[in-house]
């Protein structure tokens, strides 16, 4: 079964070909970072227009890379939500219409389910036994979920305000590091002194598995204001203190989730899971086996959409002809295929 996957939920146009038996055959990504950098964040209308420009060339590119043609496709998977509605509609309209034209099934994939499943895509990789816990840390979501099967999720906890990735992006902006901030802040923190500042670990001193990162943002802003104008060393020290606080908080909650559920397999997914210091700490300190996607498959990409769509199509899911795009879509509303 050969599936074309299409991701357009935010500022990356991702297209990939996944084969059920042979694995990932081709993967192409166009990042709109340069387009949005001058505005310091994603401009939704510009994102939609750029997805329109890039989808056809990227589809041609993956078919050429894999030596396949449209006639070889057995299905088309696209991100149906959550995300920017205009951007989602571009991918959804293109993918659903293509599938209809080729007379193959289409499946609307939940973006966070695709992130969650991405670490399982590794051919010959270790597969976590069910049930497992997943820490989903992206630019829009921070959630801990218990996974019983594809589409069967129990929400254990989530951020009550900013997502971890969003907090990384905002802290990077305060430090004038640029956009998107997560990887830039992580790089800056490498030169930081971990002993100079200690930032709070929000919501770790009360029970429960929810998160809150907005206070950490305010703490960062106050530290920046107190020290301004900042030297490069100040920036690195603040970045390090911020990163340590986020990583520590995520680790404490994951340890608690493992203890409370008795489940000792943890999948870590979403853009922030590309952070190598987070990966190191979780792997070293949790009483659990940890699973990650390759760094390039942690952030948004078409491969994870093709893979998630393939799992659902193989299990027999057939979506109706409607073009589906949902800006908001709680993962707990999903059902197994
Ligand atoms: O999953 P993703 O690509 O998009 C969403 O679904 O939101 O996640 C993007 C987020 C951004 O906030 C970005 O700053 C963050 O992931 N991120 C990182 C790193 N790489 C990406 N945060 C911390 N360290 C990184 N190395
Ligand atoms: Zn994402």
PDB file of N, CA, C and O in Angstrom, residues 58-129:
ATOM      1  N   UNK A  58       6.187  19.939  -4.947  1.00  0.00           N
ATOM      2  CA  UNK A  58       6.668  18.956  -3.964  1.00  0.00           C
ATOM      3  C   UNK A  58       6.122  17.561  -4.258  1.00  0.00           C
ATOM      4  O   UNK A  58       6.819  16.555  -4.076  1.00  0.00           O
ATOM      5  N   UNK A  59       4.871  17.482  -4.711  1.00  0.00           N
ATOM      6  CA  UNK A  59       4.306  16.172  -5.072  1.00  0.00           C
ATOM      7  C   UNK A  59       5.096  15.564  -6.221  1.00  0.00           C
ATOM      8  O   UNK A  59       5.443  14.380  -6.199  1.00  0.00           O
ATOM      9  N   UNK A  60       5.397  16.400  -7.220  1.00  0.00           N
ATOM     10  CA  UNK A  60       6.196  15.901  -8.366  1.00  0.00           C
ATOM     11  C   UNK A  60       7.547  15.415  -7.857  1.00  0.00           C
ATOM     12  O   UNK A  60       8.049  14.373  -8.288  1.00  0.00           O
ATOM     13  N   UNK A  61       8.125  16.193  -6.934  1.00  0.00           N
ATOM     14  CA  UNK A  61       9.467  15.863  -6.422  1.00  0.00           C
ATOM     15  C   UNK A  61       9.487  14.495  -5.733  1.00  0.00           C
ATOM     16  O   UNK A  61      10.369  13.684  -5.984  1.00  0.00           O
ATOM     17  N   UNK A  62       8.496  14.215  -4.874  1.00  0.00           N
ATOM     18  CA  UNK A  62       8.539  12.926  -4.165  1.00  0.00           C
ATOM     19  C   UNK A  62       8.277  11.754  -5.109  1.00  0.00           C
ATOM     20  O   UNK A  62       8.875  10.688  -4.958  1.00  0.00           O
ATOM     21  N   UNK A  63       7.394  11.977  -6.088  1.00  0.00           N
ATOM     22  CA  UNK A  63       7.134  10.894  -7.047  1.00  0.00           C
ATOM     23  C   UNK A  63       8.400  10.586  -7.849  1.00  0.00           C
ATOM     24  O   UNK A  63       8.750   9.421  -8.056  1.00  0.00           O
ATOM     25  N   UNK A  64       9.113  11.636  -8.260  1.00  0.00           N
ATOM     26  CA  UNK A  64      10.364  11.435  -9.007  1.00  0.00           C
ATOM     27  C   UNK A  64      11.399  10.733  -8.131  1.00  0.00           C
ATOM     28  O   UNK A  64      12.033   9.762  -8.556  1.00  0.00           O
ATOM     29  N   UNK A  65      11.559  11.249  -6.880  1.00  0.00           N
ATOM     30  CA  UNK A  65      12.527  10.645  -5.942  1.00  0.00           C
ATOM     31  C   UNK A  65      12.306   9.144  -5.799  1.00  0.00           C
ATOM     32  O   UNK A  65      13.249   8.359  -5.745  1.00  0.00           O
ATOM     33  N   UNK A  66      11.021   8.753  -5.703  1.00  0.00           N
ATOM     34  CA  UNK A  66      10.700   7.346  -5.446  1.00  0.00           C
ATOM     35  C   UNK A  66      10.552   6.533  -6.728  1.00  0.00           C
ATOM     36  O   UNK A  66      10.377   5.310  -6.671  1.00  0.00           O
ATOM     37  N   UNK A  67      10.615   7.205  -7.889  1.00  0.00           N
ATOM     38  CA  UNK A  67      10.414   6.500  -9.152  1.00  0.00           C
ATOM     39  C   UNK A  67       8.993   5.966  -9.286  1.00  0.00           C
ATOM     40  O   UNK A  67       8.773   4.872  -9.813  1.00  0.00           O
ATOM     41  N   UNK A  68       8.033   6.727  -8.799  1.00  0.00           N
ATOM     42  CA  UNK A  68       6.615   6.300  -8.855  1.00  0.00           C
ATOM     43  C   UNK A  68       5.806   7.322  -9.645  1.00  0.00           C
ATOM     44  O   UNK A  68       6.264   8.444  -9.881  1.00  0.00           O
ATOM     45  N   UNK A  69       4.577   6.937  -9.998  1.00  0.00           N
ATOM     46  CA  UNK A  69       3.685   7.884 -10.660  1.00  0.00           C
ATOM     47  C   UNK A  69       2.372   7.939  -9.861  1.00  0.00           C
ATOM     48  O   UNK A  69       2.139   7.095  -8.982  1.00  0.00           O
ATOM     49  N   UNK A  70       1.531   8.914 -10.192  1.00  0.00           N
ATOM     50  CA  UNK A  70       0.254   9.063  -9.466  1.00  0.00           C
ATOM     51  C   UNK A  70      -0.559   7.766  -9.528  1.00  0.00           C
ATOM     52  O   UNK A  70      -1.264   7.418  -8.578  1.00  0.00           O
ATOM     53  N   UNK A  71      -0.428   7.042 -10.641  1.00  0.00           N
ATOM     54  CA  UNK A  71      -1.211   5.810 -10.811  1.00  0.00           C
ATOM     55  C   UNK A  71      -0.809   4.728  -9.803  1.00  0.00           C
ATOM     56  O   UNK A  71      -1.551   3.775  -9.568  1.00  0.00           O
ATOM     57  N   UNK A  72       0.370   4.874  -9.186  1.00  0.00           N
ATOM     58  CA  UNK A  72       0.819   3.874  -8.198  1.00  0.00           C
ATOM     59  C   UNK A  72       0.202   4.099  -6.810  1.00  0.00           C
ATOM     60  O   UNK A  72       0.330   3.248  -5.934  1.00  0.00           O
ATOM     61  N   UNK A  73      -0.413   5.267  -6.602  1.00  0.00           N
ATOM     62  CA  UNK A  73      -0.918   5.585  -5.249  1.00  0.00           C
ATOM     63  C   UNK A  73      -2.126   4.721  -4.887  1.00  0.00           C
ATOM     64  O   UNK A  73      -3.025   4.508  -5.694  1.00  0.00           O
ATOM     65  N   UNK A  74      -2.124   4.251  -3.618  1.00  0.00           N
ATOM     66  CA  UNK A  74      -3.269   3.491  -3.104  1.00  0.00           C
ATOM     67  C   UNK A  74      -4.120   4.335  -2.160  1.00  0.00           C
ATOM     68  O   UNK A  74      -5.160   3.877  -1.670  1.00  0.00           O
ATOM     69  N   UNK A  75      -3.647   5.541  -1.838  1.00  0.00           N
ATOM     70  CA  UNK A  75      -4.420   6.403  -0.941  1.00  0.00           C
ATOM     71  C   UNK A  75      -3.693   7.718  -0.725  1.00  0.00           C
ATOM     72  O   UNK A  75      -2.495   7.828  -0.987  1.00  0.00           O
ATOM     73  N   UNK A  76      -4.455   8.710  -0.248  1.00  0.00           N
ATOM     74  CA  UNK A  76      -3.879  10.021   0.040  1.00  0.00           C
ATOM     75  C   UNK A  76      -4.266  10.401   1.466  1.00  0.00           C
ATOM     76  O   UNK A  76      -5.438  10.305   1.846  1.00  0.00           O
ATOM     77  N   UNK A  77      -3.254  10.797   2.263  1.00  0.00           N
ATOM     78  CA  UNK A  77      -3.526  11.229   3.639  1.00  0.00           C
ATOM     79  C   UNK A  77      -3.175  12.706   3.750  1.00  0.00           C
ATOM     80  O   UNK A  77      -2.190  13.153   3.178  1.00  0.00           O
ATOM     81  N   UNK A  78      -4.003  13.438   4.462  1.00  0.00           N
ATOM     82  CA  UNK A  78      -3.725  14.876   4.612  1.00  0.00           C
ATOM     83  C   UNK A  78      -4.043  15.301   6.037  1.00  0.00           C
ATOM     84  O   UNK A  78      -4.847  14.668   6.718  1.00  0.00           O
ATOM     85  N   UNK A  79      -3.388  16.371   6.493  1.00  0.00           N
ATOM     86  CA  UNK A  79      -3.665  16.895   7.829  1.00  0.00           C
ATOM     87  C   UNK A  79      -5.007  17.614   7.809  1.00  0.00           C
ATOM     88  O   UNK A  79      -5.175  18.602   7.095  1.00  0.00           O
ATOM     89  N   UNK A  80      -5.955  17.104   8.591  1.00  0.00           N
ATOM     90  CA  UNK A  80      -7.292  17.715   8.632  1.00  0.00           C
ATOM     91  C   UNK A  80      -7.418  18.688   9.812  1.00  0.00           C
ATOM     92  O   UNK A  80      -8.389  19.410   9.921  1.00  0.00           O
ATOM     93  N   UNK A  81      -6.453  18.707  10.729  1.00  0.00           N
ATOM     94  CA  UNK A  81      -6.478  19.612  11.869  1.00  0.00           C
ATOM     95  C   UNK A  81      -5.655  19.029  12.993  1.00  0.00           C
ATOM     96  O   UNK A  81      -5.154  17.909  12.853  1.00  0.00           O
ATOM     97  N   UNK A  82      -5.465  19.708  14.111  1.00  0.00           N
ATOM     98  CA  UNK A  82      -5.744  21.131  14.282  1.00  0.00           C
ATOM     99  C   UNK A  82      -4.642  21.957  13.631  1.00  0.00           C
ATOM    100  O   UNK A  82      -3.580  21.440  13.330  1.00  0.00           O
ATOM    101  N   UNK A  83      -4.924  23.242  13.415  1.00  0.00           N
ATOM    102  CA  UNK A  83      -3.935  24.109  12.778  1.00  0.00           C
ATOM    103  C   UNK A  83      -4.604  25.382  12.276  1.00  0.00           C
ATOM    104  O   UNK A  83      -5.741  25.695  12.651  1.00  0.00           O
ATOM    105  N   UNK A  84      -3.915  26.090  11.387  1.00  0.00           N
ATOM    106  CA  UNK A  84      -4.457  27.322  10.807  1.00  0.00           C
ATOM    107  C   UNK A  84      -5.482  26.919   9.746  1.00  0.00           C
ATOM    108  O   UNK A  84      -5.157  26.162   8.827  1.00  0.00           O
ATOM    109  N   UNK A  85      -6.716  27.416   9.879  1.00  0.00           N
ATOM    110  CA  UNK A  85      -7.788  26.909   9.023  1.00  0.00           C
ATOM    111  C   UNK A  85      -7.501  27.091   7.533  1.00  0.00           C
ATOM    112  O   UNK A  85      -7.692  26.165   6.740  1.00  0.00           O
ATOM    113  N   UNK A  86      -7.042  28.279   7.136  1.00  0.00           N
ATOM    114  CA  UNK A  86      -6.774  28.535   5.719  1.00  0.00           C
ATOM    115  C   UNK A  86      -5.699  27.607   5.189  1.00  0.00           C
ATOM    116  O   UNK A  86      -5.811  27.063   4.078  1.00  0.00           O
ATOM    117  N   UNK A  87      -4.651  27.415   5.975  1.00  0.00           N
ATOM    118  CA  UNK A  87      -3.535  26.556   5.565  1.00  0.00           C
ATOM    119  C   UNK A  87      -4.002  25.108   5.451  1.00  0.00           C
ATOM    120  O   UNK A  87      -3.678  24.402   4.486  1.00  0.00           O
ATOM    121  N   UNK A  88      -4.808  24.659   6.419  1.00  0.00           N
ATOM    122  CA  UNK A  88      -5.343  23.294   6.385  1.00  0.00           C
ATOM    123  C   UNK A  88      -6.207  23.086   5.145  1.00  0.00           C
ATOM    124  O   UNK A  88      -6.142  22.036   4.498  1.00  0.00           O
ATOM    125  N   UNK A  89      -7.026  24.099   4.821  1.00  0.00           N
ATOM    126  CA  UNK A  89      -7.948  23.960   3.682  1.00  0.00           C
ATOM    127  C   UNK A  89      -7.206  23.759   2.367  1.00  0.00           C
ATOM    128  O   UNK A  89      -7.695  23.053   1.478  1.00  0.00           O
ATOM    129  N   UNK A  90      -6.036  24.375   2.247  1.00  0.00           N
ATOM    130  CA  UNK A  90      -5.249  24.207   1.015  1.00  0.00           C
ATOM    131  C   UNK A  90      -4.873  22.734   0.847  1.00  0.00           C
ATOM    132  O   UNK A  90      -5.134  22.115  -0.195  1.00  0.00           O
ATOM    133  N   UNK A  91      -4.296  22.152   1.898  1.00  0.00           N
ATOM    134  CA  UNK A  91      -3.865  20.745   1.817  1.00  0.00           C
ATOM    135  C   UNK A  91      -5.041  19.806   1.689  1.00  0.00           C
ATOM    136  O   UNK A  91      -5.010  18.836   0.913  1.00  0.00           O
ATOM    137  N   UNK A  92      -6.109  20.087   2.452  1.00  0.00           N
ATOM    138  CA  UNK A  92      -7.283  19.209   2.454  1.00  0.00           C
ATOM    139  C   UNK A  92      -7.962  19.205   1.083  1.00  0.00           C
ATOM    140  O   UNK A  92      -8.317  18.139   0.560  1.00  0.00           O
ATOM    141  N   UNK A  93      -8.117  20.382   0.477  1.00  0.00           N
ATOM    142  CA  UNK A  93      -8.793  20.471  -0.830  1.00  0.00           C
ATOM    143  C   UNK A  93      -7.968  19.752  -1.892  1.00  0.00           C
ATOM    144  O   UNK A  93      -8.489  18.986  -2.710  1.00  0.00           O
ATOM    145  N   UNK A  94      -6.656  20.012  -1.850  1.00  0.00           N
ATOM    146  CA  UNK A  94      -5.762  19.394  -2.837  1.00  0.00           C
ATOM    147  C   UNK A  94      -5.779  17.869  -2.696  1.00  0.00           C
ATOM    148  O   UNK A  94      -5.973  17.138  -3.667  1.00  0.00           O
ATOM    149  N   UNK A  95      -5.616  17.403  -1.466  1.00  0.00           N
ATOM    150  CA  UNK A  95      -5.482  15.958  -1.227  1.00  0.00           C
ATOM    151  C   UNK A  95      -6.788  15.228  -1.515  1.00  0.00           C
ATOM    152  O   UNK A  95      -6.801  14.181  -2.179  1.00  0.00           O
ATOM    153  N   UNK A  96      -7.902  15.795  -1.036  1.00  0.00           N
ATOM    154  CA  UNK A  96      -9.192  15.109  -1.221  1.00  0.00           C
ATOM    155  C   UNK A  96      -9.548  15.044  -2.698  1.00  0.00           C
ATOM    156  O   UNK A  96     -10.073  14.048  -3.198  1.00  0.00           O
ATOM    157  N   UNK A  97      -9.268  16.152  -3.418  1.00  0.00           N
ATOM    158  CA  UNK A  97      -9.603  16.193  -4.851  1.00  0.00           C
ATOM    159  C   UNK A  97      -8.713  15.235  -5.635  1.00  0.00           C
ATOM    160  O   UNK A  97      -9.178  14.532  -6.541  1.00  0.00           O
ATOM    161  N   UNK A  98      -7.426  15.196  -5.274  1.00  0.00           N
ATOM    162  CA  UNK A  98      -6.501  14.279  -5.954  1.00  0.00           C
ATOM    163  C   UNK A  98      -6.964  12.833  -5.770  1.00  0.00           C
ATOM    164  O   UNK A  98      -7.015  12.051  -6.726  1.00  0.00           O
ATOM    165  N   UNK A  99      -7.336  12.490  -4.532  1.00  0.00           N
ATOM    166  CA  UNK A  99      -7.782  11.115  -4.253  1.00  0.00           C
ATOM    167  C   UNK A  99      -9.049  10.801  -5.051  1.00  0.00           C
ATOM    168  O   UNK A  99      -9.194   9.700  -5.604  1.00  0.00           O
ATOM    169  N   UNK A 100      -9.944  11.769  -5.118  1.00  0.00           N
ATOM    170  CA  UNK A 100     -11.192  11.560  -5.877  1.00  0.00           C
ATOM    171  C   UNK A 100     -10.869  11.349  -7.354  1.00  0.00           C
ATOM    172  O   UNK A 100     -11.385  10.432  -7.999  1.00  0.00           O
ATOM    173  N   UNK A 101      -9.978  12.179  -7.895  1.00  0.00           N
ATOM    174  CA  UNK A 101      -9.589  12.065  -9.308  1.00  0.00           C
ATOM    175  C   UNK A 101      -8.937  10.722  -9.614  1.00  0.00           C
ATOM    176  O   UNK A 101      -9.112  10.176 -10.699  1.00  0.00           O
ATOM    177  N   UNK A 102      -8.181  10.199  -8.650  1.00  0.00           N
ATOM    178  CA  UNK A 102      -7.474   8.928  -8.873  1.00  0.00           C
ATOM    179  C   UNK A 102      -8.320   7.725  -8.483  1.00  0.00           C
ATOM    180  O   UNK A 102      -7.891   6.580  -8.652  1.00  0.00           O
ATOM    181  N   UNK A 103      -9.481   8.024  -7.870  1.00  0.00           N
ATOM    182  CA  UNK A 103     -10.378   6.967  -7.388  1.00  0.00           C
ATOM    183  C   UNK A 103      -9.687   6.068  -6.345  1.00  0.00           C
ATOM    184  O   UNK A 103      -9.755   4.836  -6.413  1.00  0.00           O
ATOM    185  N   UNK A 104      -8.998   6.733  -5.413  1.00  0.00           N
ATOM    186  CA  UNK A 104      -8.391   6.009  -4.287  1.00  0.00           C
ATOM    187  C   UNK A 104      -8.929   6.651  -2.992  1.00  0.00           C
ATOM    188  O   UNK A 104      -9.390   7.796  -3.016  1.00  0.00           O
ATOM    189  N   UNK A 105      -8.869   5.937  -1.857  1.00  0.00           N
ATOM    190  CA  UNK A 105      -9.389   6.527  -0.626  1.00  0.00           C
ATOM    191  C   UNK A 105      -8.501   7.654  -0.099  1.00  0.00           C
ATOM    192  O   UNK A 105      -7.296   7.681  -0.355  1.00  0.00           O
ATOM    193  N   UNK A 106      -9.142   8.574   0.643  1.00  0.00           N
ATOM    194  CA  UNK A 106      -8.402   9.647   1.311  1.00  0.00           C
ATOM    195  C   UNK A 106      -8.688   9.547   2.801  1.00  0.00           C
ATOM    196  O   UNK A 106      -9.743   9.054   3.205  1.00  0.00           O
ATOM    197  N   UNK A 107      -7.743   9.979   3.611  1.00  0.00           N
ATOM    198  CA  UNK A 107      -7.991  10.002   5.048  1.00  0.00           C
ATOM    199  C   UNK A 107      -7.480  11.315   5.630  1.00  0.00           C
ATOM    200  O   UNK A 107      -6.377  11.762   5.313  1.00  0.00           O
ATOM    201  N   UNK A 108      -8.347  11.972   6.438  1.00  0.00           N
ATOM    202  CA  UNK A 108      -7.981  13.222   7.122  1.00  0.00           C
ATOM    203  C   UNK A 108      -7.312  12.873   8.435  1.00  0.00           C
ATOM    204  O   UNK A 108      -7.915  12.246   9.305  1.00  0.00           O
ATOM    205  N   UNK A 109      -6.046  13.250   8.587  1.00  0.00           N
ATOM    206  CA  UNK A 109      -5.251  12.837   9.743  1.00  0.00           C
ATOM    207  C   UNK A 109      -5.215  13.951  10.797  1.00  0.00           C
ATOM    208  O   UNK A 109      -5.165  15.130  10.457  1.00  0.00           O
ATOM    209  N   UNK A 110      -5.254  13.531  12.063  1.00  0.00           N
ATOM    210  CA  UNK A 110      -5.085  14.482  13.170  1.00  0.00           C
ATOM    211  C   UNK A 110      -3.591  14.753  13.333  1.00  0.00           C
ATOM    212  O   UNK A 110      -2.804  13.818  13.513  1.00  0.00           O
ATOM    213  N   UNK A 111      -3.219  16.042  13.269  1.00  0.00           N
ATOM    214  CA  UNK A 111      -1.796  16.415  13.271  1.00  0.00           C
ATOM    215  C   UNK A 111      -1.054  15.871  14.499  1.00  0.00           C
ATOM    216  O   UNK A 111       0.085  15.391  14.386  1.00  0.00           O
ATOM    217  N   UNK A 112      -1.686  15.912  15.680  1.00  0.00           N
ATOM    218  CA  UNK A 112      -0.978  15.466  16.892  1.00  0.00           C
ATOM    219  C   UNK A 112      -0.892  13.935  16.947  1.00  0.00           C
ATOM    220  O   UNK A 112       0.040  13.388  17.503  1.00  0.00           O
ATOM    221  N   UNK A 113      -1.889  13.257  16.368  1.00  0.00           N
ATOM    222  CA  UNK A 113      -1.787  11.788  16.290  1.00  0.00           C
ATOM    223  C   UNK A 113      -0.613  11.409  15.381  1.00  0.00           C
ATOM    224  O   UNK A 113       0.121  10.448  15.654  1.00  0.00           O
ATOM    225  N   UNK A 114      -0.436  12.195  14.313  1.00  0.00           N
ATOM    226  CA  UNK A 114       0.689  11.915  13.412  1.00  0.00           C
ATOM    227  C   UNK A 114       2.022  12.134  14.140  1.00  0.00           C
ATOM    228  O   UNK A 114       2.940  11.315  14.020  1.00  0.00           O
ATOM    229  N   UNK A 115       2.129  13.227  14.913  1.00  0.00           N
ATOM    230  CA  UNK A 115       3.353  13.426  15.714  1.00  0.00           C
ATOM    231  C   UNK A 115       3.570  12.228  16.641  1.00  0.00           C
ATOM    232  O   UNK A 115       4.671  11.707  16.772  1.00  0.00           O
ATOM    233  N   UNK A 116       2.487  11.829  17.298  1.00  0.00           N
ATOM    234  CA  UNK A 116       2.562  10.744  18.285  1.00  0.00           C
ATOM    235  C   UNK A 116       3.064   9.436  17.666  1.00  0.00           C
ATOM    236  O   UNK A 116       3.825   8.690  18.278  1.00  0.00           O
ATOM    237  N   UNK A 117       2.630   9.177  16.429  1.00  0.00           N
ATOM    238  CA  UNK A 117       2.998   7.911  15.787  1.00  0.00           C
ATOM    239  C   UNK A 117       4.361   7.971  15.094  1.00  0.00           C
ATOM    240  O   UNK A 117       4.935   6.927  14.779  1.00  0.00           O
ATOM    241  N   UNK A 118       4.879   9.194  14.878  1.00  0.00           N
ATOM    242  CA  UNK A 118       6.137   9.334  14.110  1.00  0.00           C
ATOM    243  C   UNK A 118       7.290   8.493  14.672  1.00  0.00           C
ATOM    244  O   UNK A 118       8.035   7.895  13.893  1.00  0.00           O
ATOM    245  N   UNK A 119       7.461   8.409  16.013  1.00  0.00           N
ATOM    246  CA  UNK A 119       8.570   7.586  16.515  1.00  0.00           C
ATOM    247  C   UNK A 119       8.419   6.096  16.177  1.00  0.00           C
ATOM    248  O   UNK A 119       9.380   5.344  16.257  1.00  0.00           O
ATOM    249  N   UNK A 120       7.219   5.673  15.799  1.00  0.00           N
ATOM    250  CA  UNK A 120       6.996   4.252  15.484  1.00  0.00           C
ATOM    251  C   UNK A 120       7.336   3.924  14.026  1.00  0.00           C
ATOM    252  O   UNK A 120       7.290   2.775  13.606  1.00  0.00           O
ATOM    253  N   UNK A 121       7.654   5.000  13.268  1.00  0.00           N
ATOM    254  CA  UNK A 121       7.873   4.832  11.832  1.00  0.00           C
ATOM    255  C   UNK A 121       9.208   4.174  11.514  1.00  0.00           C
ATOM    256  O   UNK A 121       9.398   3.642  10.430  1.00  0.00           O
ATOM    257  N   UNK A 122      10.160   4.280  12.465  1.00  0.00           N
ATOM    258  CA  UNK A 122      11.495   3.723  12.258  1.00  0.00           C
ATOM    259  C   UNK A 122      11.403   2.277  11.799  1.00  0.00           C
ATOM    260  O   UNK A 122      10.875   1.423  12.537  1.00  0.00           O
ATOM    261  N   UNK A 123      11.927   2.024  10.600  1.00  0.00           N
ATOM    262  CA  UNK A 123      11.941   0.637  10.134  1.00  0.00           C
ATOM    263  C   UNK A 123      12.971  -0.111  10.975  1.00  0.00           C
ATOM    264  O   UNK A 123      14.049   0.405  11.218  1.00  0.00           O
ATOM    265  N   UNK A 124      12.646  -1.256  11.470  1.00  0.00           N
ATOM    266  CA  UNK A 124      13.524  -2.034  12.350  1.00  0.00           C
ATOM    267  C   UNK A 124      13.755  -1.369  13.704  1.00  0.00           C
ATOM    268  O   UNK A 124      14.635  -1.767  14.452  1.00  0.00           O
ATOM    269  N   UNK A 125      12.996  -0.299  14.011  1.00  0.00           N
ATOM    270  CA  UNK A 125      13.161   0.351  15.313  1.00  0.00           C
ATOM    271  C   UNK A 125      12.407  -0.414  16.383  1.00  0.00           C
ATOM    272  O   UNK A 125      11.605  -1.304  16.090  1.00  0.00           O
ATOM    273  N   UNK A 126      12.669  -0.059  17.656  1.00  0.00           N
ATOM    274  CA  UNK A 126      11.926  -0.704  18.746  1.00  0.00           C
ATOM    275  C   UNK A 126      10.505  -0.156  18.748  1.00  0.00           C
ATOM    276  O   UNK A 126      10.287   1.026  18.531  1.00  0.00           O
ATOM    277  N   UNK A 127       9.539  -0.991  18.981  1.00  0.00           N
ATOM    278  CA  UNK A 127       8.146  -0.536  19.052  1.00  0.00           C
ATOM    279  C   UNK A 127       7.674  -0.637  20.501  1.00  0.00           C
ATOM    280  O   UNK A 127       7.863  -1.677  21.130  1.00  0.00           O
ATOM    281  N   UNK A 128       7.074   0.425  21.044  1.00  0.00           N
ATOM    282  CA  UNK A 128       6.594   0.332  22.422  1.00  0.00           C
ATOM    283  C   UNK A 128       5.372  -0.577  22.507  1.00  0.00           C
ATOM    284  O   UNK A 128       4.507  -0.523  21.625  1.00  0.00           O
ATOM    285  N   UNK A 129       5.278  -1.424  23.538  1.00  0.00           N
ATOM    286  CA  UNK A 129       4.073  -2.235  23.682  1.00  0.00           C
ATOM    287  C   UNK A 129       2.909  -1.359  24.160  1.00  0.00           C
ATOM    288  O   UNK A 129       3.134  -0.361  24.841  1.00  0.00           O
TER     289      UNK A 129
END
